[in-house]
């Protein structure tokens, strides 16, 4: 977990009740959920197995241990979880080195949060090696803190990553807005007690208490995020 927490005086802006914004990475800020599935298909093809497309909804948004473990069990592939994790991370790094598209509205939202000095964290189930590679495109200066899936005792769908991010920023989870794209990430954020904006990438997500669903990050700005603190109480 890396952190450059802003000074106490910048932790709220203009009297807002919003204390921090916590952002997922894959499928939320960068258009990479499809990359992971492509790499998984390629790796298992090299092992002599074809992945069923219906499994994509099972593995999306989850930690490497869960998604890779499921695929090993489902295919019966002769490979260990540790070996498969290396192959998947290697394949993903090669893929994003070729192309790393940002989701619509991501660059604008990050710039707005930075301009208003809103403490912002990147919270991902991806491993540190992947986060650090993606940060070069997103701009590490946009984030006071980053939390990787291999740096917490339990990653998404458990609340640990979001609790760690809120604590690292000195924020109350109830005063944090989380932006996520999968049901797994939404479950983690809600279990942590945060307000959630869901921007579904692969599978649908339904609205619920303390959860707003939007079609794109282009619908999300600082005014919208501040409004969550009063709209969803």
Short mmCIF file of C-alpha atoms in Angstrom, two decimals:
data_model
loop_
_atom_site.label_atom_id
_atom_site.label_comp_id
_atom_site.label_asym_id
_atom_site.label_seq_id
_atom_site.Cartn_x
_atom_site.Cartn_y
_atom_site.Cartn_z
CA UNK A 1 0.00 0.00 0.00
CA UNK A 2 1.41 3.35 -1.00
CA UNK A 3 0.36 6.65 0.50
CA UNK A 4 0.94 10.37 0.18
CA UNK A 5 -1.83 11.67 2.41
CA UNK A 6 -2.65 15.38 1.98
CA UNK A 7 -2.45 17.81 4.86
CA UNK A 8 -5.34 17.81 7.30
CA UNK A 9 -6.59 21.15 6.09
CA UNK A 10 -7.25 19.79 2.60
CA UNK A 11 -9.28 16.80 3.66
CA UNK A 12 -12.58 18.54 3.17
CA UNK A 13 -13.42 21.22 0.66
CA UNK A 14 -15.87 24.10 0.90
CA UNK A 15 -17.55 22.61 3.97
CA UNK A 16 -18.56 19.45 2.12
CA UNK A 17 -19.45 16.34 4.12
CA UNK A 18 -17.56 14.31 1.52
CA UNK A 19 -14.18 13.41 3.03
CA UNK A 20 -12.68 11.13 0.36
CA UNK A 21 -13.29 9.44 -2.97
CA UNK A 22 -12.20 5.83 -3.41
CA UNK A 23 -11.94 4.54 -6.96
CA UNK A 24 -11.71 1.04 -8.39
CA UNK A 25 -9.33 0.58 -11.32
CA UNK A 26 -10.15 -2.18 -13.86
CA UNK A 27 -13.39 -1.46 -15.67
CA UNK A 28 -13.94 1.75 -13.69
CA UNK A 29 -11.05 4.04 -14.64
CA UNK A 30 -9.39 1.93 -17.32
CA UNK A 31 -11.18 -0.19 -19.91
CA UNK A 32 -9.40 -3.42 -19.00
CA UNK A 33 -12.01 -5.92 -17.76
CA UNK A 34 -12.08 -7.35 -21.28
CA UNK A 35 -8.28 -7.55 -21.26
CA UNK A 36 -8.31 -9.88 -18.26
CA UNK A 37 -10.79 -12.22 -19.95
CA UNK A 38 -8.79 -12.20 -23.19
CA UNK A 39 -5.61 -13.09 -21.28
CA UNK A 40 -7.39 -15.83 -19.33
CA UNK A 41 -8.65 -17.32 -22.58
CA UNK A 42 -5.20 -17.18 -24.15
CA UNK A 43 -3.46 -18.74 -21.16
CA UNK A 44 -5.94 -21.58 -20.87
CA UNK A 45 -5.85 -22.17 -24.63
CA UNK A 46 -2.09 -22.68 -24.27
CA UNK A 47 -2.88 -25.27 -21.60
CA UNK A 48 -5.30 -27.05 -23.93
CA UNK A 49 -8.57 -25.72 -22.51
CA UNK A 50 -11.38 -23.52 -23.82
CA UNK A 51 -13.15 -21.22 -21.40
CA UNK A 52 -16.95 -21.05 -21.41
CA UNK A 53 -18.05 -17.46 -22.01
CA UNK A 54 -20.59 -17.76 -19.18
CA UNK A 55 -17.67 -18.00 -16.73
CA UNK A 56 -16.73 -14.41 -17.47
CA UNK A 57 -19.44 -13.17 -15.11
CA UNK A 58 -18.08 -15.43 -12.37
CA UNK A 59 -14.50 -14.16 -12.50
CA UNK A 60 -15.07 -10.47 -13.28
CA UNK A 61 -14.07 -8.06 -10.54
CA UNK A 62 -12.74 -10.72 -8.22
CA UNK A 63 -9.31 -11.26 -6.69
CA UNK A 64 -6.77 -13.32 -8.61
CA UNK A 65 -7.00 -16.17 -6.10
CA UNK A 66 -10.74 -16.51 -6.61
CA UNK A 67 -10.92 -16.08 -10.38
CA UNK A 68 -7.85 -18.19 -11.17
CA UNK A 69 -8.89 -20.84 -8.66
CA UNK A 70 -12.34 -21.07 -10.20
CA UNK A 71 -10.93 -21.46 -13.72
CA UNK A 72 -8.50 -24.18 -12.63
CA UNK A 73 -11.32 -26.11 -11.00
CA UNK A 74 -13.75 -25.55 -13.88
CA UNK A 75 -11.30 -26.69 -16.57
CA UNK A 76 -9.29 -29.27 -14.63
CA UNK A 77 -6.10 -27.64 -15.93
CA UNK A 78 -2.85 -29.12 -14.64
CA UNK A 79 -1.40 -25.94 -13.15
CA UNK A 80 -1.06 -24.49 -9.68
CA UNK A 81 -2.65 -21.26 -8.55
CA UNK A 82 0.77 -19.66 -8.10
CA UNK A 83 1.90 -20.66 -11.59
CA UNK A 84 -1.32 -19.45 -13.18
CA UNK A 85 -1.18 -16.11 -11.35
CA UNK A 86 2.26 -15.42 -12.82
CA UNK A 87 1.08 -16.26 -16.35
CA UNK A 88 -2.02 -14.07 -16.02
CA UNK A 89 -0.16 -11.07 -14.61
CA UNK A 90 2.56 -11.41 -17.28
CA UNK A 91 -0.04 -11.61 -20.04
CA UNK A 92 -1.96 -8.64 -18.68
CA UNK A 93 1.16 -6.48 -18.45
CA UNK A 94 1.98 -7.27 -22.07
CA UNK A 95 -1.55 -6.36 -23.09
CA UNK A 96 -1.64 -2.98 -21.32
CA UNK A 97 1.82 -2.14 -22.64
CA UNK A 98 0.24 -2.20 -26.10
CA UNK A 99 -2.88 -0.25 -25.24
CA UNK A 100 -4.47 1.13 -22.08
CA UNK A 101 -7.71 3.00 -22.86
CA UNK A 102 -9.29 5.10 -20.12
CA UNK A 103 -13.01 4.86 -19.51
CA UNK A 104 -15.04 7.84 -20.78
CA UNK A 105 -15.03 10.58 -18.17
CA UNK A 106 -12.15 9.12 -16.13
CA UNK A 107 -9.51 11.71 -16.99
CA UNK A 108 -11.94 14.58 -16.40
CA UNK A 109 -13.08 13.21 -13.02
CA UNK A 110 -9.52 12.65 -11.78
CA UNK A 111 -8.52 16.16 -12.84
CA UNK A 112 -11.53 17.67 -11.06
CA UNK A 113 -10.84 15.80 -7.81
CA UNK A 114 -7.20 16.90 -7.92
CA UNK A 115 -8.09 20.51 -8.66
CA UNK A 116 -10.35 20.63 -5.58
CA UNK A 117 -7.82 18.74 -3.41
CA UNK A 118 -10.27 15.94 -2.62
CA UNK A 119 -8.35 13.04 -1.00
CA UNK A 120 -8.56 10.24 -3.52
CA UNK A 121 -7.48 6.59 -3.34
CA UNK A 122 -7.13 3.89 -5.97
CA UNK A 123 -8.46 0.63 -4.53
CA UNK A 124 -8.00 -2.46 -6.71
CA UNK A 125 -8.07 -6.25 -6.44
CA UNK A 126 -5.17 -6.28 -8.91
CA UNK A 127 -1.66 -6.93 -7.62
CA UNK A 128 0.78 -4.13 -6.86
CA UNK A 129 2.85 -4.84 -9.97
CA UNK A 130 -0.23 -4.21 -12.14
CA UNK A 131 -1.39 -1.11 -10.27
CA UNK A 132 2.03 0.52 -10.55
CA UNK A 133 2.09 -0.12 -14.30
CA UNK A 134 -1.40 1.36 -14.78
CA UNK A 135 -0.59 4.38 -12.60
CA UNK A 136 1.88 5.61 -15.19
CA UNK A 137 -1.10 6.19 -17.50
CA UNK A 138 -3.62 7.38 -14.92
CA UNK A 139 -1.14 9.75 -13.26
CA UNK A 140 0.06 8.85 -9.76
CA UNK A 141 -0.30 12.48 -8.68
CA UNK A 142 -4.08 12.04 -8.72
CA UNK A 143 -3.98 9.61 -5.79
CA UNK A 144 -2.99 10.22 -2.18
CA UNK A 145 -3.15 6.47 -1.57
CA UNK A 146 -3.24 3.23 -3.54
CA UNK A 147 -4.31 -0.16 -2.19
CA UNK A 148 -3.52 -3.39 -4.06
CA UNK A 149 -5.25 -6.72 -3.71
CA UNK A 150 -2.10 -8.48 -2.59
CA UNK A 151 -1.51 -5.96 0.22
CA UNK A 152 -4.57 -6.64 2.39
CA UNK A 153 -5.47 -9.78 4.39
CA UNK A 154 -8.71 -10.16 2.44
CA UNK A 155 -9.48 -8.41 -0.82
CA UNK A 156 -12.82 -7.70 -2.50
CA UNK A 157 -15.64 -8.69 -1.88
CA UNK A 158 -14.46 -8.27 1.72
CA UNK A 159 -14.45 -4.70 3.08
CA UNK A 160 -10.75 -4.72 4.02
CA UNK A 161 -9.43 -2.75 0.99
CA UNK A 162 -11.91 0.08 1.43
CA UNK A 163 -11.51 0.18 5.19
CA UNK A 164 -7.73 0.39 4.69
CA UNK A 165 -8.12 3.20 2.17
CA UNK A 166 -10.46 5.22 4.38
CA UNK A 167 -8.18 4.77 7.39
CA UNK A 168 -5.13 5.72 5.35
CA UNK A 169 -6.82 8.96 4.32
CA UNK A 170 -8.08 9.66 7.83
CA UNK A 171 -11.67 9.51 6.55
CA UNK A 172 -14.88 8.07 7.98
CA UNK A 173 -16.12 5.32 5.60
CA UNK A 174 -19.61 6.82 5.94
CA UNK A 175 -18.19 10.03 4.42
CA UNK A 176 -16.49 8.25 1.52
CA UNK A 177 -17.83 7.89 -2.01
CA UNK A 178 -16.75 4.74 -3.83
CA UNK A 179 -16.94 4.26 -7.60
CA UNK A 180 -17.07 0.61 -8.72
CA UNK A 181 -18.03 -1.38 -11.82
CA UNK A 182 -18.70 -4.91 -10.51
CA UNK A 183 -20.95 -6.56 -7.94
CA UNK A 184 -17.85 -7.84 -6.15
CA UNK A 185 -16.46 -4.35 -5.71
CA UNK A 186 -19.83 -2.92 -4.75
CA UNK A 187 -20.19 -5.59 -2.04
CA UNK A 188 -16.77 -4.67 -0.63
CA UNK A 189 -17.55 -0.96 -0.53
CA UNK A 190 -20.98 -1.41 1.00
CA UNK A 191 -19.63 -3.81 3.64
CA UNK A 192 -17.13 -1.09 4.56
CA UNK A 193 -19.99 1.36 5.08
CA UNK A 194 -19.28 3.62 2.10
CA UNK A 195 -21.66 5.31 -0.32
CA UNK A 196 -21.40 3.67 -3.74
CA UNK A 197 -21.69 4.77 -7.35
CA UNK A 198 -21.89 1.72 -9.61
CA UNK A 199 -20.90 2.02 -13.27
CA UNK A 200 -21.53 -1.54 -14.55
CA UNK A 201 -18.92 -2.78 -17.02
CA UNK A 202 -19.75 -6.44 -17.72
CA UNK A 203 -22.75 -7.54 -15.63
CA UNK A 204 -25.77 -5.45 -14.61
CA UNK A 205 -25.94 -3.92 -11.11
CA UNK A 206 -29.25 -2.85 -9.57
CA UNK A 207 -29.77 0.31 -7.51
CA UNK A 208 -30.13 -0.11 -3.74
CA UNK A 209 -29.93 1.82 -0.51
CA UNK A 210 -26.68 3.85 -0.46
CA UNK A 211 -26.04 2.75 -4.05
CA UNK A 212 -26.57 4.80 -7.20
CA UNK A 213 -26.19 3.21 -10.63
CA UNK A 214 -25.10 5.30 -13.63
CA UNK A 215 -24.31 4.40 -17.22
CA UNK A 216 -20.95 6.15 -17.44
CA UNK A 217 -18.39 8.12 -15.47
CA UNK A 218 -19.40 11.03 -17.67
CA UNK A 219 -22.42 11.35 -15.34
CA UNK A 220 -20.19 11.63 -12.27
CA UNK A 221 -18.57 14.85 -11.06
CA UNK A 222 -17.67 16.37 -7.71
CA UNK A 223 -21.11 17.91 -7.23
CA UNK A 224 -22.68 14.50 -7.85
CA UNK A 225 -20.36 12.78 -5.36
CA UNK A 226 -20.95 15.40 -2.68
CA UNK A 227 -24.67 14.95 -3.16
CA UNK A 228 -24.41 11.26 -2.28
CA UNK A 229 -23.75 12.17 1.33
CA UNK A 230 -27.22 13.69 1.65
CA UNK A 231 -29.19 11.74 -0.98
CA UNK A 232 -28.44 8.28 0.41
CA UNK A 233 -29.08 8.67 4.11
#
